[in-house]
Amino acid sequence: TGSRGAFLALLFASVWASLYYAHNRKKTVIAIIVVATIVLAGTSIFSHRTIAGLGTIVEYQNTATFSERGRIYLWQGTWEMVKDYPVFGVGRDNFNKVYNEKYMPEEATEFHLPHAHNIILAGLSETGIVGLFGLLLLLSFQIIMRDKLVESLLKRF
């Protein structure tokens, strides 16, 4: 996405993976592969916009100029939507329409939002508790399978 948060997470993950896997000689091969993959993925996102965005991390800039408050307004409106449609939500891809019609706070300025910019609120607003349960079940399954995959890879080395 080219976001500062994603880039910082990429850097953090590469350092963590290096330290985690490199302490054991057998795991060094995995560490090299993981770090190489992360570095290749990281260099593919460099653009003028990304580099300029990273500059704002180093230099302190007032967050009000980036309208970070807009996200808080979005979450407030989304939470009101969730309270009105708790079980099944407003339906897939209906978030922007319903949000603009009834739930957008007066202070908010962004009209073109595909989702709530928060995975839990996005799941709750579009699919309700039923869909959020499915999303959390899917995420749990992926975490469990990831752990099993890593474990089986480590046994091979």
PDB file of C-alpha atoms in Angstrom, residues 60-112:
ATOM      1  CA  TYR A  60       7.982  15.731  13.774  1.00  0.00           C
ATOM      2  CA  GLN A  61       4.938  17.093  12.028  1.00  0.00           C
ATOM      3  CA  ASN A  62       1.614  18.024  13.517  1.00  0.00           C
ATOM      4  CA  THR A  63      -0.782  15.133  12.878  1.00  0.00           C
ATOM      5  CA  ALA A  64      -3.712  17.545  12.556  1.00  0.00           C
ATOM      6  CA  THR A  65      -2.333  18.561   9.158  1.00  0.00           C
ATOM      7  CA  PHE A  66      -2.745  14.966   7.995  1.00  0.00           C
ATOM      8  CA  SER A  67      -6.381  14.906   9.169  1.00  0.00           C
ATOM      9  CA  GLU A  68      -5.843  11.882  11.394  1.00  0.00           C
ATOM     10  CA  ARG A  69      -8.937  13.021  13.222  1.00  0.00           C
ATOM     11  CA  GLY A  70     -10.888  11.883  10.175  1.00  0.00           C
ATOM     12  CA  ARG A  71     -10.215   8.273  11.074  1.00  0.00           C
ATOM     13  CA  ILE A  72     -11.620   8.803  14.571  1.00  0.00           C
ATOM     14  CA  TYR A  73     -14.765  10.350  13.055  1.00  0.00           C
ATOM     15  CA  LEU A  74     -14.993   7.382  10.697  1.00  0.00           C
ATOM     16  CA  TRP A  75     -14.775   4.918  13.575  1.00  0.00           C
ATOM     17  CA  GLN A  76     -17.410   6.839  15.567  1.00  0.00           C
ATOM     18  CA  GLY A  77     -19.832   6.758  12.654  1.00  0.00           C
ATOM     19  CA  THR A  78     -19.073   3.106  11.984  1.00  0.00           C
ATOM     20  CA  TRP A  79     -19.729   2.192  15.608  1.00  0.00           C
ATOM     21  CA  GLU A  80     -23.146   3.890  15.399  1.00  0.00           C
ATOM     22  CA  MET A  81     -23.819   1.823  12.264  1.00  0.00           C
ATOM     23  CA  VAL A  82     -22.823  -1.387  14.071  1.00  0.00           C
ATOM     24  CA  LYS A  83     -25.222  -0.572  16.902  1.00  0.00           C
ATOM     25  CA  ASP A  84     -28.098  -0.262  14.405  1.00  0.00           C
ATOM     26  CA  TYR A  85     -27.159  -3.376  12.362  1.00  0.00           C
ATOM     27  CA  PRO A  86     -25.518  -5.714  14.912  1.00  0.00           C
ATOM     28  CA  VAL A  87     -26.371  -9.197  13.628  1.00  0.00           C
ATOM     29  CA  PHE A  88     -25.911  -9.163   9.832  1.00  0.00           C
ATOM     30  CA  GLY A  89     -24.448  -5.684   9.209  1.00  0.00           C
ATOM     31  CA  VAL A  90     -25.291  -3.509   6.215  1.00  0.00           C
ATOM     32  CA  GLY A  91     -24.122  -6.034   3.625  1.00  0.00           C
ATOM     33  CA  ARG A  92     -20.941  -6.495   1.654  1.00  0.00           C
ATOM     34  CA  ASP A  93     -19.823  -3.392  -0.269  1.00  0.00           C
ATOM     35  CA  ASN A  94     -22.660  -1.295   1.177  1.00  0.00           C
ATOM     36  CA  PHE A  95     -20.547   0.474   3.784  1.00  0.00           C
ATOM     37  CA  ASN A  96     -19.932   3.727   1.912  1.00  0.00           C
ATOM     38  CA  LYS A  97     -23.548   4.172   0.850  1.00  0.00           C
ATOM     39  CA  VAL A  98     -24.992   3.615   4.337  1.00  0.00           C
ATOM     40  CA  TYR A  99     -22.222   5.586   6.047  1.00  0.00           C
ATOM     41  CA  ASN A 100     -22.753   8.632   3.825  1.00  0.00           C
ATOM     42  CA  GLU A 101     -26.550   8.503   4.126  1.00  0.00           C
ATOM     43  CA  LYS A 102     -26.879   8.348   7.895  1.00  0.00           C
ATOM     44  CA  TYR A 103     -23.740   7.769   9.947  1.00  0.00           C
ATOM     45  CA  MET A 104     -21.078  10.196   8.728  1.00  0.00           C
ATOM     46  CA  PRO A 105     -20.327  12.730  11.505  1.00  0.00           C
ATOM     47  CA  GLU A 106     -20.591  16.401  10.546  1.00  0.00           C
ATOM     48  CA  GLU A 107     -16.893  16.949  11.280  1.00  0.00           C
ATOM     49  CA  ALA A 108     -15.813  14.218   8.843  1.00  0.00           C
ATOM     50  CA  THR A 109     -14.787  15.295   5.364  1.00  0.00           C
ATOM     51  CA  GLU A 110     -14.080  12.073   3.439  1.00  0.00           C
ATOM     52  CA  PHE A 111     -17.023  10.740   1.425  1.00  0.00           C
ATOM     53  CA  HIS A 112     -15.370   7.953  -0.573  1.00  0.00           C
TER      54      HIS A 112
END
